[in-house]
Coordinates of C-alpha atoms in Angstrom, one line a residue:
Chain A
M1 CA -118.5 -77.6 158.8
D2 CA -119.6 -75.4 156.8
F3 CA -120.7 -75.9 153.2
S4 CA -121.7 -73.0 151.9
L5 CA -120.4 -70.3 150.2
S6 CA -118.8 -67.2 151.3
D7 CA -120.4 -63.6 149.9
E8 CA -118.0 -63.2 147.9
E9 CA -118.0 -66.6 146.8
R10 CA -121.7 -66.3 145.7
A11 CA -121.2 -63.0 144.0
I12 CA -118.6 -64.1 142.0
R13 CA -120.5 -67.6 141.2
D14 CA -123.9 -65.3 140.3
T15 CA -122.2 -63.1 138.6
A16 CA -120.7 -66.0 135.9
R17 CA -124.1 -67.3 135.7
A18 CA -126.1 -63.9 135.2
F19 CA -123.3 -63.5 132.3
I20 CA -123.6 -67.2 130.9
R21 CA -127.3 -67.0 131.0
K22 CA -127.6 -63.4 129.2
E23 CA -124.9 -63.4 126.7
V24 CA -123.8 -67.2 126.2
V25 CA -126.9 -69.4 126.4
P26 CA -128.8 -67.6 123.8
L27 CA -126.2 -68.3 121.1
E28 CA -127.2 -71.8 121.6
A29 CA -130.1 -72.4 119.2
E30 CA -127.4 -71.0 116.2
L31 CA -124.6 -73.3 117.7
L32 CA -126.6 -76.1 117.3
R33 CA -127.8 -75.2 113.7
R34 CA -123.9 -74.8 112.3
E35 CA -123.3 -77.6 114.1
R36 CA -126.1 -79.7 111.8
A37 CA -124.6 -78.5 108.8
H38 CA -121.2 -79.2 110.3
Q39 CA -119.8 -76.0 110.8
P40 CA -117.5 -74.8 113.7
G41 CA -120.0 -74.1 116.1
L42 CA -118.6 -71.1 117.8
R43 CA -116.0 -69.1 115.7
R44 CA -113.0 -67.6 117.4
D45 CA -113.8 -64.3 116.2
E46 CA -117.4 -65.1 118.4
L47 CA -115.6 -66.3 121.4
R48 CA -112.9 -63.7 121.9
E49 CA -116.0 -60.5 122.0
L50 CA -117.5 -62.6 124.5
Q51 CA -114.7 -63.3 126.2
A52 CA -113.9 -59.4 126.0
R53 CA -117.6 -58.3 127.0
A54 CA -116.5 -60.3 130.3
R55 CA -113.4 -59.2 130.9
A56 CA -114.9 -55.3 130.9
F57 CA -116.3 -56.5 134.2
G58 CA -112.9 -58.3 135.2
F59 CA -114.0 -61.5 134.5
W60 CA -110.9 -62.5 133.1
G61 CA -107.9 -65.5 133.9
L62 CA -109.7 -67.0 136.2
A63 CA -106.3 -68.4 137.6
T64 CA -104.1 -66.3 136.2
P65 CA -102.2 -64.1 138.5
A66 CA -103.3 -60.7 139.4
E67 CA -99.7 -59.1 137.6
Y68 CA -100.5 -60.7 134.0
G69 CA -104.4 -58.9 135.2
G70 CA -106.4 -62.2 135.9
M71 CA -108.3 -62.9 139.0
D72 CA -106.2 -65.5 140.1
L73 CA -109.0 -67.3 142.2
P74 CA -108.8 -69.8 144.5
A75 CA -109.3 -73.5 143.4
V76 CA -112.8 -74.1 145.1
L77 CA -114.0 -70.3 142.8
Q78 CA -112.4 -71.9 139.4
S79 CA -114.3 -74.7 139.7
L80 CA -117.5 -73.3 141.1
V81 CA -117.3 -71.0 137.6
W82 CA -116.3 -73.9 135.1
T83 CA -119.6 -75.3 137.1
E84 CA -121.2 -72.5 135.5
I85 CA -119.8 -72.7 132.6
G86 CA -120.9 -75.9 132.2
H87 CA -124.6 -74.8 131.9
T88 CA -124.3 -73.7 128.3
L89 CA -123.7 -76.1 125.2
V90 CA -121.9 -73.4 123.8
P91 CA -118.2 -74.4 123.8
F92 CA -117.1 -70.8 126.0
R93 CA -114.6 -70.3 128.3
F94 CA -113.4 -67.0 129.7
G95 CA -110.5 -65.7 128.1
G96 CA -107.4 -64.3 129.8
E97 CA -105.8 -68.2 130.6
A98 CA -102.6 -69.8 129.8
D99 CA -101.6 -73.1 130.3
N100 CA -100.3 -73.5 134.1
I101 CA -96.7 -74.4 132.8
L102 CA -96.5 -71.3 130.7
F103 CA -95.8 -69.5 133.8
Y104 CA -92.1 -71.1 134.2
A105 CA -90.9 -69.4 131.2
D106 CA -88.3 -67.0 131.4
A107 CA -88.8 -63.1 130.9
A108 CA -87.9 -63.7 127.1
Q109 CA -90.6 -66.2 126.3
R110 CA -93.3 -64.9 129.2
E111 CA -93.1 -61.8 126.0
E112 CA -93.1 -64.1 122.8
F113 CA -95.4 -66.8 124.0
L114 CA -96.8 -66.1 127.8
V115 CA -98.5 -62.6 127.4
P116 CA -99.9 -63.1 124.1
T117 CA -101.6 -66.5 124.8
I118 CA -103.1 -64.7 127.8
E119 CA -104.2 -61.9 125.7
G120 CA -106.1 -64.1 123.2
Q121 CA -103.0 -63.7 120.1
R122 CA -101.8 -66.9 120.4
I123 CA -103.5 -70.0 120.8
S124 CA -100.9 -72.7 122.1
C125 CA -101.4 -76.2 122.6
F126 CA -99.7 -78.7 125.0
A127 CA -97.9 -82.2 123.4
I128 CA -97.0 -85.2 125.2
T129 CA -99.0 -88.0 124.2
E130 CA -97.9 -90.1 121.2
P131 CA -98.9 -92.8 119.1
G132 CA -97.3 -94.9 121.7
A133 CA -97.0 -93.2 124.6
G134 CA -100.4 -91.9 126.3
S135 CA -100.3 -92.4 130.0
D136 CA -97.4 -94.0 129.7
A137 CA -96.0 -91.2 129.5
A138 CA -92.2 -92.8 130.0
N139 CA -92.3 -94.5 126.4
I140 CA -91.9 -91.2 124.6
K141 CA -90.4 -91.3 121.5
L142 CA -90.3 -87.9 120.1
S143 CA -86.6 -86.9 120.7
A144 CA -84.9 -83.6 120.0
R145 CA -81.0 -83.8 119.2
R146 CA -78.9 -80.9 120.2
D147 CA -77.1 -79.1 117.1
G148 CA -75.4 -75.9 117.9
D149 CA -77.4 -73.6 119.7
D150 CA -80.5 -75.3 118.1
W151 CA -82.4 -78.8 119.1
V152 CA -83.6 -80.7 116.6
L153 CA -87.1 -82.2 116.7
N154 CA -88.1 -85.4 115.0
G155 CA -91.2 -87.7 116.0
E156 CA -95.2 -87.1 116.4
K157 CA -97.8 -86.2 119.0
T158 CA -101.1 -86.9 118.8
F159 CA -104.6 -86.1 120.5
I160 CA -103.6 -82.5 121.0
T161 CA -105.9 -80.8 121.8
N162 CA -106.5 -77.1 120.0
G163 CA -103.5 -79.0 117.7
N164 CA -105.4 -77.4 114.5
D165 CA -105.7 -74.1 116.2
A166 CA -102.5 -73.6 118.3
D167 CA -99.7 -71.1 116.2
F168 CA -97.0 -73.1 118.9
A169 CA -97.0 -76.3 121.1
I170 CA -95.0 -77.2 124.3
V171 CA -93.6 -79.9 122.9
V172 CA -92.0 -83.0 125.5
A173 CA -89.6 -84.5 123.7
V174 CA -86.6 -86.7 124.8
T175 CA -83.0 -85.0 125.5
D176 CA -81.2 -87.3 126.9
R177 CA -82.3 -91.2 126.6
D178 CA -80.4 -92.9 129.0
K179 CA -81.7 -90.9 131.9
G180 CA -85.1 -91.7 130.9
V181 CA -88.2 -90.2 131.0
R182 CA -88.6 -89.7 135.2
G183 CA -85.2 -89.4 135.2
G184 CA -84.6 -85.9 133.7
G185 CA -84.1 -87.2 130.1
T186 CA -86.9 -85.3 128.8
T187 CA -87.3 -81.6 128.4
A188 CA -90.5 -79.3 127.1
F189 CA -90.2 -76.7 124.4
L190 CA -91.6 -73.8 123.0
V191 CA -92.2 -74.7 119.5
D192 CA -93.7 -72.3 116.9
R193 CA -95.6 -73.3 114.1
A194 CA -93.5 -71.4 111.8
M195 CA -90.8 -73.9 112.7
G196 CA -91.7 -76.4 110.8
W197 CA -94.5 -78.8 112.5
R198 CA -97.7 -79.3 110.8
S199 CA -101.2 -80.9 112.5
E200 CA -103.2 -83.2 111.0
F201 CA -107.4 -83.1 112.1
I202 CA -108.6 -86.2 113.6
A203 CA -112.3 -86.1 113.3
T204 CA -113.9 -87.9 116.8
M205 CA -118.0 -88.7 117.8
G206 CA -118.0 -85.4 119.4
E207 CA -117.7 -81.3 117.8
G208 CA -114.3 -80.4 116.9
G209 CA -111.5 -82.9 117.6
P210 CA -107.4 -82.9 118.4
A211 CA -104.7 -83.1 116.2
S212 CA -102.0 -85.0 115.3
L213 CA -98.6 -83.1 115.2
V214 CA -95.8 -83.9 112.8
F215 CA -91.9 -82.9 113.3
E216 CA -89.5 -83.8 110.6
D217 CA -86.3 -82.3 111.4
V218 CA -87.7 -79.2 113.4
R219 CA -85.2 -76.6 114.4
V220 CA -85.8 -75.0 117.9
P221 CA -83.6 -72.6 119.1
H222 CA -82.0 -73.6 122.7
R223 CA -83.5 -70.2 124.4
N224 CA -87.1 -72.1 123.5
I225 CA -86.3 -74.6 126.2
L226 CA -89.2 -74.0 128.9
G227 CA -88.2 -74.2 132.4
E228 CA -84.9 -76.3 132.3
V229 CA -83.3 -78.9 130.4
G230 CA -84.5 -82.1 132.0
Q231 CA -87.5 -81.0 133.4
G232 CA -90.0 -81.7 130.9
F233 CA -92.1 -84.9 132.7
E234 CA -92.1 -82.9 135.9
L235 CA -94.1 -79.5 133.3
G236 CA -96.2 -82.3 132.1
M237 CA -97.3 -83.7 135.1
K238 CA -98.4 -80.2 136.6
W239 CA -100.0 -79.7 133.1
I240 CA -101.9 -82.6 133.5
G241 CA -102.9 -82.3 137.3
K242 CA -104.8 -78.7 136.7
G243 CA -107.4 -80.1 134.2
R244 CA -108.3 -83.2 137.1
Y245 CA -110.6 -81.3 138.7
I246 CA -111.7 -78.8 136.3
I247 CA -113.0 -81.2 133.9
P248 CA -115.9 -82.4 136.3
S249 CA -116.3 -79.3 138.0
H250 CA -117.7 -78.4 134.3
A251 CA -119.5 -82.0 133.8
V252 CA -121.0 -81.5 137.1
G253 CA -122.9 -77.9 135.3
I254 CA -123.7 -79.7 132.2
G255 CA -125.0 -82.3 135.2
E256 CA -127.7 -79.5 136.7
R257 CA -128.7 -78.6 133.2
A258 CA -129.8 -81.5 131.7
L259 CA -131.3 -83.4 135.0
R260 CA -133.3 -79.9 135.1
M261 CA -134.5 -80.6 131.9
A262 CA -135.5 -84.2 132.8
V263 CA -137.0 -82.9 135.8
D264 CA -139.1 -80.8 134.0
Y265 CA -139.9 -83.3 130.9
A266 CA -141.2 -86.3 133.7
G267 CA -143.5 -83.3 135.5
T268 CA -145.2 -82.4 131.7
R269 CA -144.9 -85.1 129.5
E270 CA -148.0 -87.7 129.9
T271 CA -148.4 -91.2 129.1
F272 CA -151.1 -93.5 130.0
G273 CA -153.2 -90.8 131.3
K274 CA -150.7 -89.5 133.9
K275 CA -147.5 -87.9 134.0
I276 CA -144.3 -89.8 133.6
G277 CA -143.2 -88.2 137.1
E278 CA -145.5 -90.4 138.8
N279 CA -143.7 -93.7 137.6
Q280 CA -141.6 -94.6 140.4
A281 CA -139.2 -96.4 137.5
I282 CA -138.6 -92.3 136.5
Q283 CA -138.7 -91.3 140.0
W284 CA -135.5 -93.6 140.1
M285 CA -133.7 -92.2 137.7
L286 CA -134.1 -88.6 138.9
A287 CA -133.1 -89.9 142.4
D288 CA -129.8 -91.6 141.5
A289 CA -128.5 -88.7 139.1
E290 CA -129.2 -86.2 141.7
T291 CA -127.9 -88.5 144.0
E292 CA -124.9 -88.7 142.2
L293 CA -124.6 -85.2 140.8
E294 CA -124.7 -83.9 144.2
A295 CA -121.8 -86.8 145.6
A296 CA -119.4 -85.4 142.8
R297 CA -120.2 -81.8 143.3
W298 CA -118.5 -82.4 146.8
L299 CA -115.2 -85.1 145.6
I300 CA -114.5 -82.3 143.0
L301 CA -114.6 -79.0 145.5
R302 CA -112.6 -81.5 148.0
A303 CA -109.8 -81.7 145.6
A304 CA -110.0 -78.1 144.8
W305 CA -110.5 -77.3 148.6
T306 CA -106.9 -79.5 148.8
V307 CA -105.4 -77.4 146.0
D308 CA -106.1 -74.2 147.5
Q309 CA -104.7 -75.6 150.9
G310 CA -101.8 -76.5 149.3
L311 CA -101.5 -79.7 149.6
D312 CA -101.1 -82.3 147.3
A313 CA -104.3 -82.5 145.2
R314 CA -103.8 -85.5 143.1
H315 CA -105.2 -88.6 144.7
A316 CA -108.6 -86.0 145.9
S317 CA -108.5 -85.0 142.3
S318 CA -108.1 -88.6 140.5
M319 CA -111.7 -89.6 142.9
A320 CA -113.1 -86.3 141.1
K321 CA -111.6 -86.7 138.2
L322 CA -113.0 -90.7 137.6
Y323 CA -116.1 -90.3 139.6
G324 CA -117.2 -87.3 137.6
A325 CA -116.8 -88.8 134.5
A326 CA -118.9 -91.2 135.1
M327 CA -121.2 -89.6 136.7
I328 CA -122.0 -87.2 134.1
N329 CA -122.2 -90.2 131.6
K330 CA -124.9 -92.1 134.0
L331 CA -126.9 -89.2 134.0
V332 CA -126.7 -88.1 130.0
D333 CA -127.8 -91.4 130.1
R334 CA -130.7 -91.3 132.3
V335 CA -131.6 -88.1 131.0
M336 CA -131.7 -89.3 127.7
Q337 CA -133.9 -92.4 128.5
I338 CA -136.6 -89.9 130.3
H339 CA -137.1 -88.4 127.1
G340 CA -137.6 -91.2 125.2
G341 CA -137.6 -90.7 121.3
M342 CA -137.5 -86.9 122.1
G343 CA -134.0 -87.1 123.6
Y344 CA -132.5 -89.0 121.0
T345 CA -133.6 -86.3 118.5
R346 CA -131.5 -83.1 117.6
E347 CA -134.2 -81.0 118.7
L348 CA -132.7 -81.5 121.9
P349 CA -129.1 -81.1 123.3
I350 CA -129.1 -84.2 125.1
E351 CA -127.4 -86.6 122.4
R352 CA -125.2 -83.8 121.8
W353 CA -124.2 -84.0 125.3
Y354 CA -124.5 -88.0 124.9
R355 CA -121.1 -87.6 122.8
Q356 CA -119.5 -85.2 124.5
V357 CA -119.7 -86.7 127.9
R358 CA -117.7 -89.8 127.0
L359 CA -114.8 -88.1 125.9
L360 CA -114.5 -87.6 129.9
R361 CA -113.8 -90.6 131.0
I362 CA -110.8 -91.0 128.2
Y363 CA -109.1 -87.9 127.9
E364 CA -107.0 -86.1 130.6
G365 CA -106.1 -89.9 132.4
T366 CA -108.3 -92.6 131.5
D367 CA -110.8 -94.1 134.4
E368 CA -108.1 -96.6 134.2
M369 CA -105.3 -94.2 135.1
Q370 CA -106.9 -92.3 137.7
R371 CA -108.1 -95.8 139.4
L372 CA -104.6 -97.0 138.9
I373 CA -103.0 -93.6 140.7
I374 CA -106.1 -93.9 143.4
A375 CA -104.8 -98.0 143.8
R376 CA -101.2 -97.5 144.2
D377 CA -101.9 -94.4 146.6
L378 CA -103.6 -96.9 148.8
L379 CA -101.0 -99.7 148.5
R380 CA -98.2 -97.8 148.9
G381 CA -99.5 -96.3 152.4
Y382 CA -99.4 -92.5 150.6
T383 CA -102.9 -91.7 151.6
K384 CA -105.1 -92.7 154.2
I385 CA -108.6 -94.3 153.9
G386 CA -110.8 -91.5 155.1
G387 CA -109.2 -88.5 153.4
H388 CA -107.4 -85.6 155.1
L389 CA -109.8 -86.1 158.1
A390 CA -108.6 -89.7 158.6
Chain B
M1 CA -125.1 -35.0 143.2
K2 CA -126.1 -37.1 146.0
I3 CA -128.2 -40.1 145.3
V4 CA -130.1 -42.8 147.4
V5 CA -131.4 -46.1 145.7
L6 CA -133.9 -48.0 147.1
V7 CA -133.0 -52.0 146.8
K8 CA -135.6 -54.5 147.9
Q9 CA -134.8 -58.1 148.8
V10 CA -137.6 -60.5 146.8
P11 CA -138.0 -63.6 146.1
D12 CA -137.0 -64.9 142.9
S13 CA -139.9 -64.5 140.1
G14 CA -138.5 -66.8 138.5
A15 CA -138.7 -69.4 140.7
E16 CA -142.1 -70.5 142.7
R17 CA -143.5 -68.2 145.0
N18 CA -146.5 -68.7 148.0
L19 CA -148.1 -66.4 150.4
R20 CA -147.9 -67.8 153.8
A21 CA -151.1 -69.6 155.1
D22 CA -151.5 -67.9 158.6
D23 CA -150.7 -64.2 157.7
N24 CA -150.8 -63.8 153.8
S25 CA -147.2 -62.7 154.0
V26 CA -144.9 -63.1 151.4
D27 CA -143.5 -66.7 152.2
R28 CA -139.8 -65.1 151.8
A29 CA -138.1 -67.7 154.6
S30 CA -138.4 -71.1 151.8
A31 CA -137.7 -68.4 148.8
N32 CA -134.4 -67.8 147.1
N33 CA -134.5 -64.4 148.1
V34 CA -132.9 -61.8 145.2
I35 CA -132.6 -58.2 144.6
N36 CA -136.2 -56.8 143.0
E37 CA -135.2 -56.9 139.0
M38 CA -136.2 -53.4 138.5
D39 CA -133.9 -52.0 141.4
E40 CA -130.8 -53.4 138.9
Y41 CA -132.3 -51.0 137.2
A42 CA -131.8 -48.0 139.3
I43 CA -128.9 -49.0 140.7
E44 CA -127.0 -48.5 137.3
E45 CA -129.1 -45.0 136.4
A46 CA -127.3 -43.7 139.9
L47 CA -124.0 -45.0 138.5
R48 CA -124.3 -43.8 135.3
L49 CA -125.2 -40.6 137.0
Q50 CA -122.2 -40.6 139.5
E51 CA -120.3 -41.4 136.8
A52 CA -121.2 -38.1 134.4
H53 CA -121.8 -35.8 137.3
G54 CA -119.9 -36.8 140.7
G55 CA -121.3 -37.7 144.0
E56 CA -122.4 -40.5 145.7
V57 CA -124.1 -43.3 145.2
T58 CA -125.9 -44.9 148.8
V59 CA -128.1 -47.7 148.7
L60 CA -131.3 -48.1 151.3
T61 CA -133.1 -51.3 151.8
M62 CA -135.1 -51.9 154.6
G63 CA -135.2 -55.7 155.6
P64 CA -134.8 -58.7 157.8
D65 CA -131.1 -59.6 158.5
R66 CA -130.7 -62.0 155.0
A67 CA -131.2 -58.9 153.2
T68 CA -127.7 -58.1 154.0
E69 CA -126.7 -60.4 150.6
S70 CA -129.1 -58.2 148.6
I71 CA -127.4 -55.2 149.6
R72 CA -123.7 -56.7 149.2
K73 CA -125.1 -57.6 145.7
A74 CA -126.0 -54.4 145.1
L75 CA -123.0 -52.3 146.4
S76 CA -120.9 -55.1 144.2
M77 CA -122.3 -52.8 141.3
G78 CA -120.7 -50.0 142.3
P79 CA -122.4 -47.5 144.9
D80 CA -120.7 -46.1 148.2
G81 CA -122.5 -47.7 150.5
A82 CA -125.5 -48.9 152.1
V83 CA -128.0 -48.0 155.0
H84 CA -129.9 -51.4 156.2
V85 CA -132.9 -50.4 158.0
L86 CA -133.3 -53.3 160.3
D87 CA -136.1 -53.8 163.2
D88 CA -137.7 -56.7 164.7
A89 CA -140.9 -54.7 164.9
L90 CA -141.0 -54.2 160.8
P91 CA -142.4 -57.9 159.5
G92 CA -145.9 -56.7 158.1
T93 CA -145.4 -53.3 157.5
D94 CA -147.5 -52.6 154.5
Y95 CA -146.9 -49.9 151.7
L96 CA -147.6 -46.6 153.9
G97 CA -145.5 -47.9 156.8
T98 CA -143.0 -48.8 154.4
S99 CA -142.9 -45.1 152.9
R100 CA -142.7 -43.5 156.6
V101 CA -140.2 -45.5 157.3
L102 CA -138.2 -45.0 153.9
A103 CA -138.6 -41.4 154.0
A104 CA -137.5 -41.5 157.4
A105 CA -134.2 -42.8 156.4
I106 CA -133.8 -41.1 153.3
G107 CA -134.4 -37.6 155.7
T108 CA -131.1 -38.5 157.4
L109 CA -129.1 -38.7 154.0
S110 CA -130.5 -35.7 152.7
P111 CA -130.4 -36.7 148.9
D112 CA -130.6 -34.6 146.0
L113 CA -132.5 -37.7 144.6
V114 CA -134.0 -41.1 144.8
I115 CA -133.8 -43.9 142.4
C116 CA -136.0 -46.6 142.4
G117 CA -137.3 -49.4 140.5
A118 CA -141.0 -49.1 139.2
E119 CA -142.4 -52.0 140.7
A120 CA -141.3 -54.8 143.1
T121 CA -141.8 -58.2 141.6
D122 CA -143.8 -59.3 144.9
A123 CA -145.7 -57.5 145.6
R124 CA -146.4 -54.9 142.3
G125 CA -148.0 -51.7 144.2
Q126 CA -146.0 -49.2 142.0
V127 CA -147.3 -47.0 144.7
M128 CA -143.5 -46.6 146.9
A129 CA -142.2 -43.4 144.5
H130 CA -145.2 -41.2 144.7
M131 CA -145.9 -42.0 148.8
L132 CA -142.2 -41.0 149.4
A133 CA -142.1 -38.2 147.2
E134 CA -145.3 -36.9 149.2
R135 CA -143.6 -37.2 152.4
L136 CA -140.3 -36.1 151.5
G137 CA -142.3 -32.9 149.8
F138 CA -140.0 -34.4 146.8
A139 CA -140.9 -33.9 143.0
A140 CA -142.2 -37.5 141.8
L141 CA -140.6 -38.4 138.4
T142 CA -142.4 -42.1 137.8
G143 CA -142.1 -44.5 135.5
A144 CA -139.0 -43.1 133.6
R145 CA -137.3 -45.0 130.4
K146 CA -135.1 -42.1 130.6
L147 CA -133.6 -39.7 132.7
T148 CA -131.5 -36.4 131.8
V149 CA -130.1 -34.0 134.7
E150 CA -129.1 -30.6 133.9
G151 CA -127.5 -29.1 137.2
A152 CA -130.5 -29.2 139.1
Q153 CA -132.8 -29.7 136.3
L154 CA -134.3 -33.1 135.5
T155 CA -135.8 -34.5 133.0
V156 CA -137.7 -37.8 132.2
E157 CA -139.4 -39.6 129.5
R158 CA -142.1 -41.2 131.5
Q159 CA -143.1 -44.8 129.9
T160 CA -147.3 -44.9 129.3
E161 CA -149.2 -47.4 127.1
E162 CA -149.2 -45.2 124.4
G163 CA -145.7 -44.2 124.4
Y164 CA -144.0 -41.4 126.6
E165 CA -144.4 -38.0 128.1
V166 CA -141.5 -35.5 129.1
V167 CA -141.8 -34.2 132.6
T168 CA -139.3 -32.1 134.1
A169 CA -138.9 -31.4 138.1
A170 CA -135.9 -29.8 139.8
T171 CA -134.2 -31.4 142.5
P172 CA -135.0 -32.8 145.1
A173 CA -136.9 -35.7 143.8
V174 CA -138.0 -39.5 143.4
V175 CA -137.2 -40.9 140.0
S176 CA -138.6 -44.7 139.8
V177 CA -137.5 -46.5 136.9
W178 CA -138.8 -49.3 134.1
D179 CA -136.2 -51.9 132.9
T180 CA -136.0 -50.3 129.3
I181 CA -133.9 -47.3 130.8
N182 CA -130.8 -48.8 130.5
E183 CA -128.7 -52.3 130.9
P184 CA -127.4 -52.8 134.5
R185 CA -123.5 -53.9 134.7
Y186 CA -122.4 -56.9 136.2
P187 CA -120.9 -56.4 139.3
S188 CA -117.4 -56.0 138.7
F189 CA -114.5 -58.8 140.3
K190 CA -113.3 -55.7 142.1
G191 CA -116.3 -54.6 142.6
I192 CA -117.1 -58.0 144.7
M193 CA -113.8 -58.3 146.1
A194 CA -114.5 -54.3 147.3
A195 CA -118.1 -54.5 148.5
K196 CA -117.6 -56.4 151.8
K197 CA -115.4 -53.3 153.1
K198 CA -117.6 -50.7 152.0
P199 CA -120.0 -49.3 154.8
V200 CA -123.2 -51.2 155.8
D201 CA -125.0 -48.5 158.2
T202 CA -127.8 -50.4 160.4
K203 CA -130.5 -48.4 161.8
S204 CA -132.5 -49.5 163.6
L205 CA -136.6 -47.8 164.0
A206 CA -135.6 -46.0 167.5
D207 CA -132.7 -44.6 165.1
L208 CA -135.1 -43.2 162.7
G209 CA -137.4 -41.3 165.5
V210 CA -140.6 -44.0 163.8
S211 CA -142.4 -45.5 166.4
A212 CA -143.0 -49.4 166.1
D213 CA -146.8 -48.9 166.8
Q214 CA -146.6 -47.1 163.4
V215 CA -145.4 -50.4 161.4
G216 CA -145.9 -53.9 161.9
W217 CA -148.5 -55.8 161.4
G218 CA -150.6 -53.6 164.0
G219 CA -149.2 -50.4 162.8
S220 CA -150.5 -50.7 158.8
A221 CA -153.8 -49.5 158.0
T222 CA -154.2 -52.3 155.0
T223 CA -154.5 -55.7 155.9
V224 CA -154.6 -58.7 153.5
L225 CA -157.8 -61.3 154.7
S226 CA -157.0 -63.9 152.4
H227 CA -155.4 -65.5 149.7
S228 CA -155.8 -68.3 146.5
K229 CA -153.7 -69.5 143.9
R230 CA -154.3 -68.3 140.8
P231 CA -156.8 -70.7 139.0
A232 CA -155.5 -73.4 136.4
R233 CA -155.2 -72.3 132.9
S234 CA -158.6 -73.6 130.9
A235 CA -158.2 -75.1 127.9
G236 CA -158.5 -72.6 125.5
V237 CA -160.1 -72.5 122.2
K238 CA -159.4 -75.2 119.0
V239 CA -160.1 -74.1 115.6
T240 CA -160.6 -76.9 113.1
D241 CA -159.5 -75.1 109.6
S242 CA -162.4 -76.3 107.6
G243 CA -161.2 -73.3 104.6
E244 CA -161.9 -70.7 106.9
G245 CA -159.3 -71.0 109.9
G246 CA -157.3 -68.1 109.4
V247 CA -160.8 -65.9 109.7
A248 CA -161.7 -67.8 112.5
L249 CA -157.9 -67.1 114.0
V250 CA -158.0 -63.6 113.3
D251 CA -161.6 -62.9 115.0
Y252 CA -160.2 -65.2 117.8
L253 CA -157.5 -62.4 118.1
S254 CA -159.7 -59.7 117.8
S255 CA -162.0 -60.4 120.5
E256 CA -159.1 -61.0 123.1
K257 CA -157.6 -57.2 121.8
F258 CA -154.7 -59.1 120.5
V259 CA -155.0 -57.6 117.0

């Protein structure tokens, strides 16, 4: 059993690390200043300029196939790169990405939606969640009614990431209520904002926020159906599955940086005439934080490895997402505790992480949803205790 | 133009580094070993020359087995191939011995130009370029912040404490560079994937015609007798401002030659 990285994996990881350290981390002070002034931390043109710089040496489209100019990295490497991105507070991501399900687009849709999204000229959002249908996607109400060559959409989506910035949405709508959501009753549509939907910003405890999307008699041509009629739920599940190892990979990066800060602080901050790191109370916090960080790392990499093996990664990804989200919340809490009053101030990024990582236990499937998946798989005998080694 | 770039693997200067208690040598086993930072500027300069004038760029490294990692990293930036001098007799070799081995290796490559970092962050001797030039009979253009090539004519802006000197020489030459000379590129994704396919020629001392008693602990002209940790930083000077604080500060800065 080999837990080390190959030369290429290490080189790609190290290059991402160097780029983040040299080009992105230096923007952090300005980011925090703007956020304190309630301005967007990183403007879109600044993000695109950073992405263009990384593209110049081929870091573009981590998950995007080579035919679209992407790196087409295996999931393990994508995970490693996302961990590097987690080292910075700046909401950076490498460019050249598109929602995985956009690759189901037909030739004309690829030209109109997929390629411009990869190139950063268009911004997409994926809309499945509704006020009355979160993870129980089977309760989707937003309807699409056939009318000649068009479909007419009515209803509301909510908590849609990028919903405020997107110029088109991938919308899952009910097209045949009798068939039910899982029985082929839903369909995914590519809907330009210009077709008439509007978005409403939702303020959150984090920086930035999602949006509600409102559809009132929005007419969408039949040719804008993504995939097949009736394939909506299936595509939705594919979209959701993707994030479940990427999100905690990012969290591991946050954890590495935050823990490093705590270790440094414990080794320099003195109270009662000695360094606080000499106190067992602090040592135990550090030890638990590192142990859980390491445990999360390997759960995540195992989930990514499962993807790379072409196996069903749902169970492993759910464990990675569940544990990774819990880990980072506990870790940031400990790091704040070790920093005491300083950790609570806006001079340090800890309070920002504290607000940011709470979301990880909620979005893209709550803790409870992950547990539901894990438990159901076990009870149905779908997965064996002991994972792929069993 | 045929260019050889010297690349050394060193302990990461951003982390804690130690000398070994037994033989006073750099502890490489416990360190995170990386390419000597200044060498990345040397690689970048070689690649820019290659892009402008054609030719080939070969990386030359003397070091243990694991130096392969640094060679691959260097190759991922773009050089065509590498020579790795690897021999069990090499540990303990000092500057003179190292220059003997590197000069022999460079001799087999017959380059027009040898480019290296002005210093390595482990030993910081700043002597290798001079020693190599002497052994090879090449011109030595050291401490460059700018290098221009016109035909066989090299012009270097040589960085000094006060400014810079302009020096010229004809090829063949050894040029050492500071980190002011360029901004090294990131290894490209394609470069990383291509690096493992690039040729790395491993050479022993015998291949280079250097005998084992000219290198290593026994063959070195210099010996490190002892070492000690840098003393802890002293408490510094506290100036209490009772109206004259500014003057006291300037006096202090001026006494330390900061102003």
